[in-house]
mmCIF file of C-alpha atoms in Angstrom:
data_model
loop_
_atom_site.group_PDB
_atom_site.id
_atom_site.type_symbol
_atom_site.label_atom_id
_atom_site.label_comp_id
_atom_site.label_asym_id
_atom_site.label_seq_id
_atom_site.Cartn_x
_atom_site.Cartn_y
_atom_site.Cartn_z
ATOM 1 C CA MET A 1 20.770 -7.365 -42.159
ATOM 2 C CA LYS A 2 24.529 -7.415 -41.615
ATOM 3 C CA LYS A 3 24.620 -3.619 -41.409
ATOM 4 C CA ARG A 4 21.771 -3.630 -38.880
ATOM 5 C CA GLY A 5 23.524 -6.251 -36.752
ATOM 6 C CA PHE A 6 26.786 -4.290 -36.849
ATOM 7 C CA PHE A 7 24.935 -1.136 -35.860
ATOM 8 C CA SER A 8 23.310 -2.929 -32.894
ATOM 9 C CA ILE A 9 26.729 -4.054 -31.692
ATOM 10 C CA LEU A 10 28.011 -0.474 -31.898
ATOM 11 C CA VAL A 11 24.987 0.765 -29.905
ATOM 12 C CA CYS A 12 25.560 -1.868 -27.192
ATOM 13 C CA ILE A 13 29.253 -0.962 -26.983
ATOM 14 C CA SER A 14 28.334 2.711 -26.787
ATOM 15 C CA LEU A 15 25.738 2.153 -24.047
ATOM 16 C CA GLY A 16 28.172 -0.036 -22.129
ATOM 17 C CA ALA A 17 30.769 2.719 -22.207
ATOM 18 C CA TYR A 18 28.270 5.374 -21.168
ATOM 19 C CA GLY A 19 26.876 3.065 -18.507
ATOM 20 C CA GLN A 20 30.128 3.352 -16.588
ATOM 21 C CA ASN A 21 29.274 7.012 -16.040
ATOM 22 C CA LEU A 22 25.842 6.263 -14.607
ATOM 23 C CA ALA A 23 25.053 5.602 -10.954
ATOM 24 C CA ILE A 24 21.859 4.602 -9.188
ATOM 25 C CA THR A 25 21.049 5.528 -5.604
ATOM 26 C CA GLY A 26 17.944 5.172 -3.487
ATOM 27 C CA ALA A 27 16.206 2.584 -1.371
ATOM 28 C CA VAL A 28 13.317 0.196 -0.926
ATOM 29 C CA GLU A 29 11.068 2.108 1.486
ATOM 30 C CA TRP A 30 8.799 -0.400 3.228
ATOM 31 C CA GLU A 31 6.806 2.202 5.184
ATOM 32 C CA THR A 32 5.567 3.758 1.949
ATOM 33 C CA MET A 33 5.837 0.506 -0.061
ATOM 34 C CA GLU A 34 7.959 2.132 -2.744
ATOM 35 C CA ILE A 35 11.283 1.792 -4.464
ATOM 36 C CA LYS A 36 12.705 5.292 -4.751
ATOM 37 C CA ALA A 37 15.597 5.537 -7.181
ATOM 38 C CA SER A 38 17.725 8.295 -8.673
ATOM 39 C CA VAL A 39 19.871 7.705 -11.751
ATOM 40 C CA ALA A 40 22.677 10.217 -12.287
ATOM 41 C CA LEU A 41 24.797 10.645 -15.404
ATOM 42 C CA ASN A 42 28.204 12.329 -15.168
ATOM 43 C CA LEU A 43 28.081 14.512 -18.260
ATOM 44 C CA ALA A 44 31.778 15.373 -18.443
ATOM 45 C CA SER A 45 32.930 11.758 -18.064
ATOM 46 C CA ALA A 46 30.422 10.666 -20.712
ATOM 47 C CA GLY A 47 31.694 13.363 -23.082
ATOM 48 C CA ILE A 48 28.277 15.016 -23.351
ATOM 49 C CA ARG A 49 28.161 18.798 -23.781
ATOM 50 C CA LEU A 50 25.270 21.066 -22.900
ATOM 51 C CA PRO A 51 22.929 22.350 -24.124
ATOM 52 C CA THR A 52 23.111 20.338 -27.338
ATOM 53 C CA GLY A 53 23.617 17.032 -25.537
ATOM 54 C CA ARG A 54 20.695 17.344 -23.119
ATOM 55 C CA ALA A 55 18.340 15.132 -25.144
ATOM 56 C CA GLN A 56 21.063 12.545 -25.609
ATOM 57 C CA ALA A 57 21.736 12.468 -21.862
ATOM 58 C CA GLU A 58 18.043 12.045 -21.008
ATOM 59 C CA GLU A 59 17.683 9.220 -23.529
ATOM 60 C CA LEU A 60 20.743 7.479 -22.108
ATOM 61 C CA ILE A 61 19.353 7.605 -18.568
ATOM 62 C CA SER A 62 15.986 6.247 -19.728
ATOM 63 C CA THR A 63 17.676 3.448 -21.664
ATOM 64 C CA GLU A 64 20.011 2.352 -18.877
ATOM 65 C CA TYR A 65 17.647 2.780 -15.911
ATOM 66 C CA PRO A 66 15.909 -0.642 -16.256
ATOM 67 C CA ARG A 67 19.267 -2.427 -16.221
ATOM 68 C CA LEU A 68 20.491 -0.437 -13.221
ATOM 69 C CA VAL A 69 17.389 -1.089 -11.099
ATOM 70 C CA ARG A 70 16.885 -4.730 -12.114
ATOM 71 C CA LEU A 71 19.149 -6.245 -9.444
ATOM 72 C CA SER A 72 17.307 -4.378 -6.694
ATOM 73 C CA ILE A 73 13.914 -5.520 -8.020
ATOM 74 C CA LEU A 74 15.076 -9.136 -8.184
ATOM 75 C CA SER A 75 16.263 -8.878 -4.562
ATOM 76 C CA ILE A 76 12.838 -7.903 -3.190
ATOM 77 C CA PRO A 77 11.670 -10.571 -0.708
ATOM 78 C CA VAL A 78 8.294 -12.010 -1.666
ATOM 79 C CA ASP A 79 7.906 -14.107 1.481
ATOM 80 C CA SER A 80 10.049 -15.842 4.095
ATOM 81 C CA SER A 81 11.709 -18.140 1.563
ATOM 82 C CA SER A 82 11.710 -16.461 -1.852
ATOM 83 C CA THR A 83 12.765 -13.282 -3.611
ATOM 84 C CA LEU A 84 11.506 -12.098 -6.980
ATOM 85 C CA GLY A 85 14.752 -13.483 -8.383
ATOM 86 C CA ASP A 86 13.851 -16.906 -7.007
ATOM 87 C CA LEU A 87 10.489 -16.709 -8.780
ATOM 88 C CA VAL A 88 12.311 -15.952 -12.031
ATOM 89 C CA ASP A 89 14.580 -18.969 -11.483
ATOM 90 C CA ARG A 90 11.534 -21.184 -10.932
ATOM 91 C CA GLY A 91 9.752 -19.843 -14.001
ATOM 92 C CA GLU A 92 6.878 -18.290 -12.005
ATOM 93 C CA ILE A 93 7.627 -14.871 -13.498
ATOM 94 C CA THR A 94 9.935 -13.809 -16.331
ATOM 95 C CA LEU A 95 12.682 -11.243 -16.739
ATOM 96 C CA GLN A 96 10.263 -9.465 -19.045
ATOM 97 C CA ASN A 97 7.873 -9.150 -16.088
ATOM 98 C CA VAL A 98 10.722 -7.621 -14.089
ATOM 99 C CA GLY A 99 11.458 -5.233 -16.946
ATOM 100 C CA ASN A 100 7.799 -4.209 -17.045
ATOM 101 C CA ILE A 101 7.951 -3.476 -13.323
ATOM 102 C CA ALA A 102 10.880 -1.135 -13.945
ATOM 103 C CA LEU A 103 9.195 0.529 -16.911
ATOM 104 C CA GLY A 104 5.994 1.001 -14.895
ATOM 105 C CA ALA A 105 7.727 3.381 -12.510
ATOM 106 C CA HIS A 106 6.571 6.928 -12.004
ATOM 107 C CA ARG A 107 9.323 9.051 -13.576
ATOM 108 C CA ILE A 108 10.420 12.382 -12.165
ATOM 109 C CA PRO A 109 11.795 14.620 -14.944
ATOM 110 C CA PRO A 110 15.613 14.881 -15.093
ATOM 111 C CA ALA A 111 17.283 17.855 -13.459
ATOM 112 C CA LEU A 112 20.776 19.312 -13.778
ATOM 113 C CA SER A 113 23.020 19.602 -10.753
ATOM 114 C CA THR A 114 23.830 23.117 -9.600
ATOM 115 C CA ASP A 115 27.354 22.841 -11.022
ATOM 116 C CA MET A 116 25.971 21.544 -14.357
ATOM 117 C CA THR A 117 28.169 18.433 -14.242
ATOM 118 C CA SER A 118 25.472 15.773 -13.919
ATOM 119 C CA LEU A 119 21.897 15.043 -14.910
ATOM 120 C CA THR A 120 19.664 13.103 -12.515
ATOM 121 C CA ALA A 121 16.251 11.503 -13.051
ATOM 122 C CA GLY A 122 14.038 10.058 -10.309
ATOM 123 C CA TYR A 123 11.858 6.943 -10.378
ATOM 124 C CA ARG A 124 9.260 5.513 -7.992
ATOM 125 C CA ILE A 125 8.032 1.920 -8.169
ATOM 126 C CA ASP A 126 4.908 0.930 -6.222
ATOM 127 C CA LEU A 127 5.612 -2.327 -4.357
ATOM 128 C CA THR A 128 1.890 -2.939 -3.960
ATOM 129 C CA ARG A 129 1.596 -3.241 -7.747
ATOM 130 C CA ILE A 130 4.333 -5.869 -7.713
ATOM 131 C CA GLY A 131 2.454 -7.829 -5.058
ATOM 132 C CA ALA A 132 -0.801 -7.484 -7.012
ATOM 133 C CA ALA A 133 0.764 -9.272 -9.980
ATOM 134 C CA LEU A 134 1.553 -12.240 -7.721
ATOM 135 C CA ILE A 135 -1.984 -12.725 -6.383
ATOM 136 C CA ARG A 136 -3.355 -15.895 -7.926
ATOM 137 C CA HIS A 137 -6.475 -16.796 -5.925
ATOM 138 C CA SER A 138 -9.950 -15.756 -7.063
ATOM 139 C CA ARG A 139 -11.621 -16.062 -3.666
ATOM 140 C CA PRO A 140 -10.244 -16.195 -0.104
ATOM 141 C CA ILE A 141 -9.785 -19.571 1.531
ATOM 142 C CA ASP A 142 -11.936 -20.329 4.554
ATOM 143 C CA MET A 143 -10.495 -19.682 7.994
ATOM 144 C CA ILE A 144 -11.099 -22.377 10.587
ATOM 145 C CA ARG A 145 -12.740 -21.049 13.734
ATOM 146 C CA PRO A 146 -12.094 -22.745 17.105
ATOM 147 C CA LEU A 147 -14.663 -25.169 18.490
ATOM 148 C CA ARG A 148 -14.744 -23.165 21.708
ATOM 149 C CA PRO A 149 -14.613 -19.488 20.775
ATOM 150 C CA THR A 150 -12.891 -17.067 23.133
ATOM 151 C CA PRO A 151 -15.024 -14.079 24.154
ATOM 152 C CA ALA A 152 -13.543 -10.959 22.626
ATOM 153 C CA ALA A 153 -14.279 -7.277 22.263
ATOM 154 C CA SER A 154 -14.957 -5.669 18.910
ATOM 155 C CA TYR A 155 -11.794 -4.341 17.236
ATOM 156 C CA THR A 156 -11.227 -2.104 14.241
ATOM 157 C CA GLY A 157 -7.876 -3.527 13.164
ATOM 158 C CA ILE A 158 -4.856 -5.566 14.246
ATOM 159 C CA ILE A 159 -1.351 -4.357 15.125
ATOM 160 C CA ILE A 160 1.483 -6.832 15.694
ATOM 161 C CA LEU A 161 4.186 -5.266 17.876
ATOM 162 C CA ALA A 162 7.454 -6.769 16.641
ATOM 163 C CA GLY A 163 10.076 -4.059 16.959
ATOM 164 C CA GLU A 164 12.560 -5.956 19.137
ATOM 165 C CA THR A 165 14.855 -8.913 18.582
ATOM 166 C CA LEU A 166 12.789 -12.112 18.910
ATOM 167 C CA PRO A 167 13.597 -15.825 19.201
ATOM 168 C CA VAL A 168 13.740 -17.497 15.778
ATOM 169 C CA HIS A 169 11.588 -20.641 15.700
ATOM 170 C CA GLY A 170 13.669 -23.769 15.232
ATOM 171 C CA ARG A 171 16.984 -22.010 15.720
ATOM 172 C CA ASN A 172 19.065 -21.159 18.732
ATOM 173 C CA THR A 173 19.272 -17.501 17.846
ATOM 174 C CA GLY A 174 17.322 -14.254 17.772
ATOM 175 C CA SER A 175 16.494 -11.799 15.027
ATOM 176 C CA LEU A 176 14.568 -8.699 14.180
ATOM 177 C CA VAL A 177 11.479 -9.232 12.021
ATOM 178 C CA PHE A 178 12.104 -8.192 8.408
ATOM 179 C CA PRO A 179 9.543 -6.966 5.873
ATOM 180 C CA CYS A 180 8.427 -8.747 2.700
ATOM 181 C CA LEU A 181 5.512 -8.562 0.272
ATOM 182 C CA PHE A 182 3.582 -11.495 1.761
ATOM 183 C CA PRO A 183 4.339 -12.167 5.430
ATOM 184 C CA LYS A 184 2.459 -14.768 7.439
ATOM 185 C CA ILE A 185 1.311 -14.807 11.057
ATOM 186 C CA TRP A 186 1.732 -17.987 13.136
ATOM 187 C CA ASP A 187 0.730 -18.804 16.697
ATOM 188 C CA THR A 188 2.946 -20.371 19.347
ATOM 189 C CA GLU A 189 1.610 -23.821 18.423
ATOM 190 C CA MET A 190 2.712 -23.100 14.824
ATOM 191 C CA ASN A 191 -0.790 -22.891 13.441
ATOM 192 C CA LEU A 192 -1.016 -20.608 10.420
ATOM 193 C CA ILE A 193 -3.219 -17.637 11.299
ATOM 194 C CA TYR A 194 -2.780 -15.313 8.306
ATOM 195 C CA GLU A 195 -1.433 -15.587 4.769
ATOM 196 C CA ARG A 196 -2.126 -13.995 1.403
ATOM 197 C CA ASN A 197 -4.761 -16.489 0.220
ATOM 198 C CA MET A 198 -6.959 -15.602 3.195
ATOM 199 C CA MET A 199 -7.464 -12.068 1.877
ATOM 200 C CA ASN A 200 -10.219 -10.760 -0.333
ATOM 201 C CA THR A 201 -8.674 -10.840 -3.791
ATOM 202 C CA GLU A 202 -9.302 -7.210 -4.709
ATOM 203 C CA THR A 203 -8.037 -5.988 -1.352
ATOM 204 C CA ALA A 204 -4.873 -8.052 -1.720
ATOM 205 C CA ARG A 205 -4.254 -6.583 -5.156
ATOM 206 C CA ASN A 206 -5.044 -2.981 -4.299
ATOM 207 C CA ALA A 207 -3.750 -2.529 -0.759
ATOM 208 C CA GLY A 208 -1.387 -5.385 0.044
ATOM 209 C CA MET A 209 -1.332 -7.662 3.084
ATOM 210 C CA VAL A 210 0.034 -5.446 5.825
ATOM 211 C CA ARG A 211 1.224 -1.943 6.545
ATOM 212 C CA TYR A 212 4.724 -1.643 7.985
ATOM 213 C CA VAL A 213 5.144 1.060 10.607
ATOM 214 C CA THR A 214 7.597 2.151 13.274
ATOM 215 C CA GLU A 215 7.121 2.713 16.981
ATOM 216 C CA SER A 216 6.494 6.415 16.393
ATOM 217 C CA SER A 217 3.292 5.574 14.493
ATOM 218 C CA VAL A 218 1.910 3.344 17.261
ATOM 219 C CA PHE A 219 2.654 5.422 20.345
ATOM 220 C CA ARG A 220 1.383 8.937 19.697
ATOM 221 C CA PRO A 221 -0.142 11.513 22.071
ATOM 222 C CA THR A 222 -3.527 11.155 20.365
ATOM 223 C CA PRO A 223 -6.827 9.653 21.611
ATOM 224 C CA SER A 224 -6.125 6.435 19.693
ATOM 225 C CA GLY A 225 -2.375 6.553 20.321
ATOM 226 C CA LEU A 226 -1.821 6.140 16.582
ATOM 227 C CA SER A 227 -0.639 8.310 13.719
ATOM 228 C CA PRO A 228 -3.438 9.559 11.443
ATOM 229 C CA GLU A 229 -2.158 7.371 8.584
ATOM 230 C CA LEU A 230 -2.177 4.222 10.711
ATOM 231 C CA SER A 231 -5.527 5.059 12.274
ATOM 232 C CA ALA A 232 -7.005 5.328 8.776
ATOM 233 C CA LEU A 233 -6.086 1.671 8.235
ATOM 234 C CA VAL A 234 -6.706 -0.027 11.592
ATOM 235 C CA GLY A 235 -9.229 2.372 13.131
ATOM 236 C CA ASN A 236 -9.176 3.852 16.622
ATOM 237 C CA ASN A 237 -9.578 0.612 18.561
ATOM 238 C CA PRO A 238 -7.160 -1.944 17.127
ATOM 239 C CA LEU A 239 -6.172 -5.192 18.808
ATOM 240 C CA ARG A 240 -2.530 -4.781 19.835
ATOM 241 C CA ILE A 241 -0.574 -8.045 20.006
ATOM 242 C CA ILE A 242 3.017 -8.485 21.157
ATOM 243 C CA ALA A 243 4.961 -10.897 18.945
ATOM 244 C CA ARG A 244 6.639 -13.746 20.837
ATOM 245 C CA GLY A 245 8.918 -15.031 18.094
ATOM 246 C CA VAL A 246 9.664 -14.996 14.391
ATOM 247 C CA TYR A 247 9.686 -17.718 11.741
ATOM 248 C CA GLY A 248 11.160 -18.280 8.294
ATOM 249 C CA MET A 249 14.385 -18.786 6.370
ATOM 250 C CA ARG A 250 14.302 -15.026 6.141
ATOM 251 C CA PRO A 251 12.683 -14.035 9.446
ATOM 252 C CA THR A 252 9.586 -12.252 8.159
ATOM 253 C CA ASP A 253 6.714 -14.031 9.925
ATOM 254 C CA PRO A 254 5.813 -12.997 13.491
ATOM 255 C CA ILE A 255 4.643 -15.618 15.973
ATOM 256 C CA ILE A 256 1.908 -14.617 18.437
ATOM 257 C CA ASP A 257 0.548 -16.291 21.574
ATOM 258 C CA ARG A 258 -2.104 -18.934 20.984
ATOM 259 C CA GLU A 259 -4.426 -16.982 23.294
ATOM 260 C CA ASP A 260 -4.111 -13.899 21.086
ATOM 261 C CA ALA A 261 -4.683 -16.020 18.002
ATOM 262 C CA LEU A 262 -7.899 -17.373 19.513
ATOM 263 C CA ILE A 263 -9.170 -13.841 20.041
ATOM 264 C CA ILE A 264 -8.805 -13.247 16.302
ATOM 265 C CA LEU A 265 -10.167 -16.612 15.196
ATOM 266 C CA SER A 266 -13.170 -16.586 17.553
ATOM 267 C CA SER A 267 -14.777 -13.507 16.085
ATOM 268 C CA GLN A 268 -16.208 -13.238 12.593
ATOM 269 C CA GLU A 269 -15.553 -9.500 12.780
ATOM 270 C CA SER A 270 -11.871 -10.067 13.570
ATOM 271 C CA LEU A 271 -11.538 -12.605 10.757
ATOM 272 C CA GLN A 272 -12.981 -10.002 8.450
ATOM 273 C CA LEU A 273 -10.178 -7.637 9.491
ATOM 274 C CA LEU A 274 -7.706 -10.182 8.124
ATOM 275 C CA ARG A 275 -9.641 -10.575 4.876
ATOM 276 C CA GLU A 276 -9.642 -6.807 4.428
ATOM 277 C CA GLY A 277 -5.953 -6.419 5.249
ATOM 278 C CA LYS A 278 -6.551 -4.150 8.234
ATOM 279 C CA VAL A 279 -3.266 -5.370 9.689
ATOM 280 C CA ALA A 280 -0.091 -3.490 10.608
ATOM 281 C CA PHE A 281 3.306 -4.755 11.720
ATOM 282 C CA MET A 282 5.336 -2.469 13.946
ATOM 283 C CA LEU A 283 8.959 -3.253 13.066
ATOM 284 C CA ASN A 284 12.327 -1.848 14.047
ATOM 285 C CA GLN A 285 13.041 1.256 11.996
ATOM 286 C CA SER A 286 16.429 -0.146 10.926
ATOM 287 C CA VAL A 287 14.839 -2.874 8.761
ATOM 288 C CA LEU A 288 12.366 -0.673 6.880
ATOM 289 C CA ARG A 289 14.838 0.799 4.401
ATOM 290 C CA ASP A 290 17.055 -1.241 2.065
ATOM 291 C CA SER A 291 19.582 0.688 -0.008
ATOM 292 C CA LEU A 292 19.593 -0.093 -3.712
ATOM 293 C CA SER A 293 22.352 -2.234 -5.198
ATOM 294 C CA ASN A 294 24.459 -0.371 -7.757
#
């Protein structure tokens, strides 16, 4: 047992030394709902020679990758008030859950740089799978329809236009709207219009709450004015709503006019669009990519 413990210490010291020669780059890509990461090992600095050391280098990258990406996973905003790290602190998920997220990544085989000085492996983590693990409800909660419904046309989806700086509710300041796994929609009277528990459970787990897009996806020279990818989600006749404000400790939740909210709430068909997640937020392109922490 003593020999095994001593060996473990030597391995940890060795990995710690090698870890200084590893670097992670990449970003959280909210348009595609992925974390894209590349882990590079400087072979010369690590004292690894090719070709005999190739297997050792690949094993080192695989071993150290979960530690390198963990901080970025913990920093992912779940909603307007919490990150995944906050959920760990509150005991709602564990560090083992976070490790499983890292290990569940799609791995791109390592490749040597053209000058043969480094080996780099790629990883892709599906953010929708992370959100799916946080869905707790078994059936959607009922949505309250207004006593006096507002006449409305039939729509195929909902797009919230929130690409500009907006007033932050309750603060004397403005902000862009930022992405998260579970945003909410509020109206100007601060009634909650949309949140995760309103969705069909399977849809919430498989597709997520919203699709984040940029202006270029919403204003296209096509019959619908939309990109093909966005049209596949919200159809060719979506209800376009201009956001009037934003809410949250982290400003992730757009606020829409009460009149626009009534259009959604008055129609069973429009409420069904919410349940099925046929919702897109058009955000400023600058907020849709977060570089990974190294």
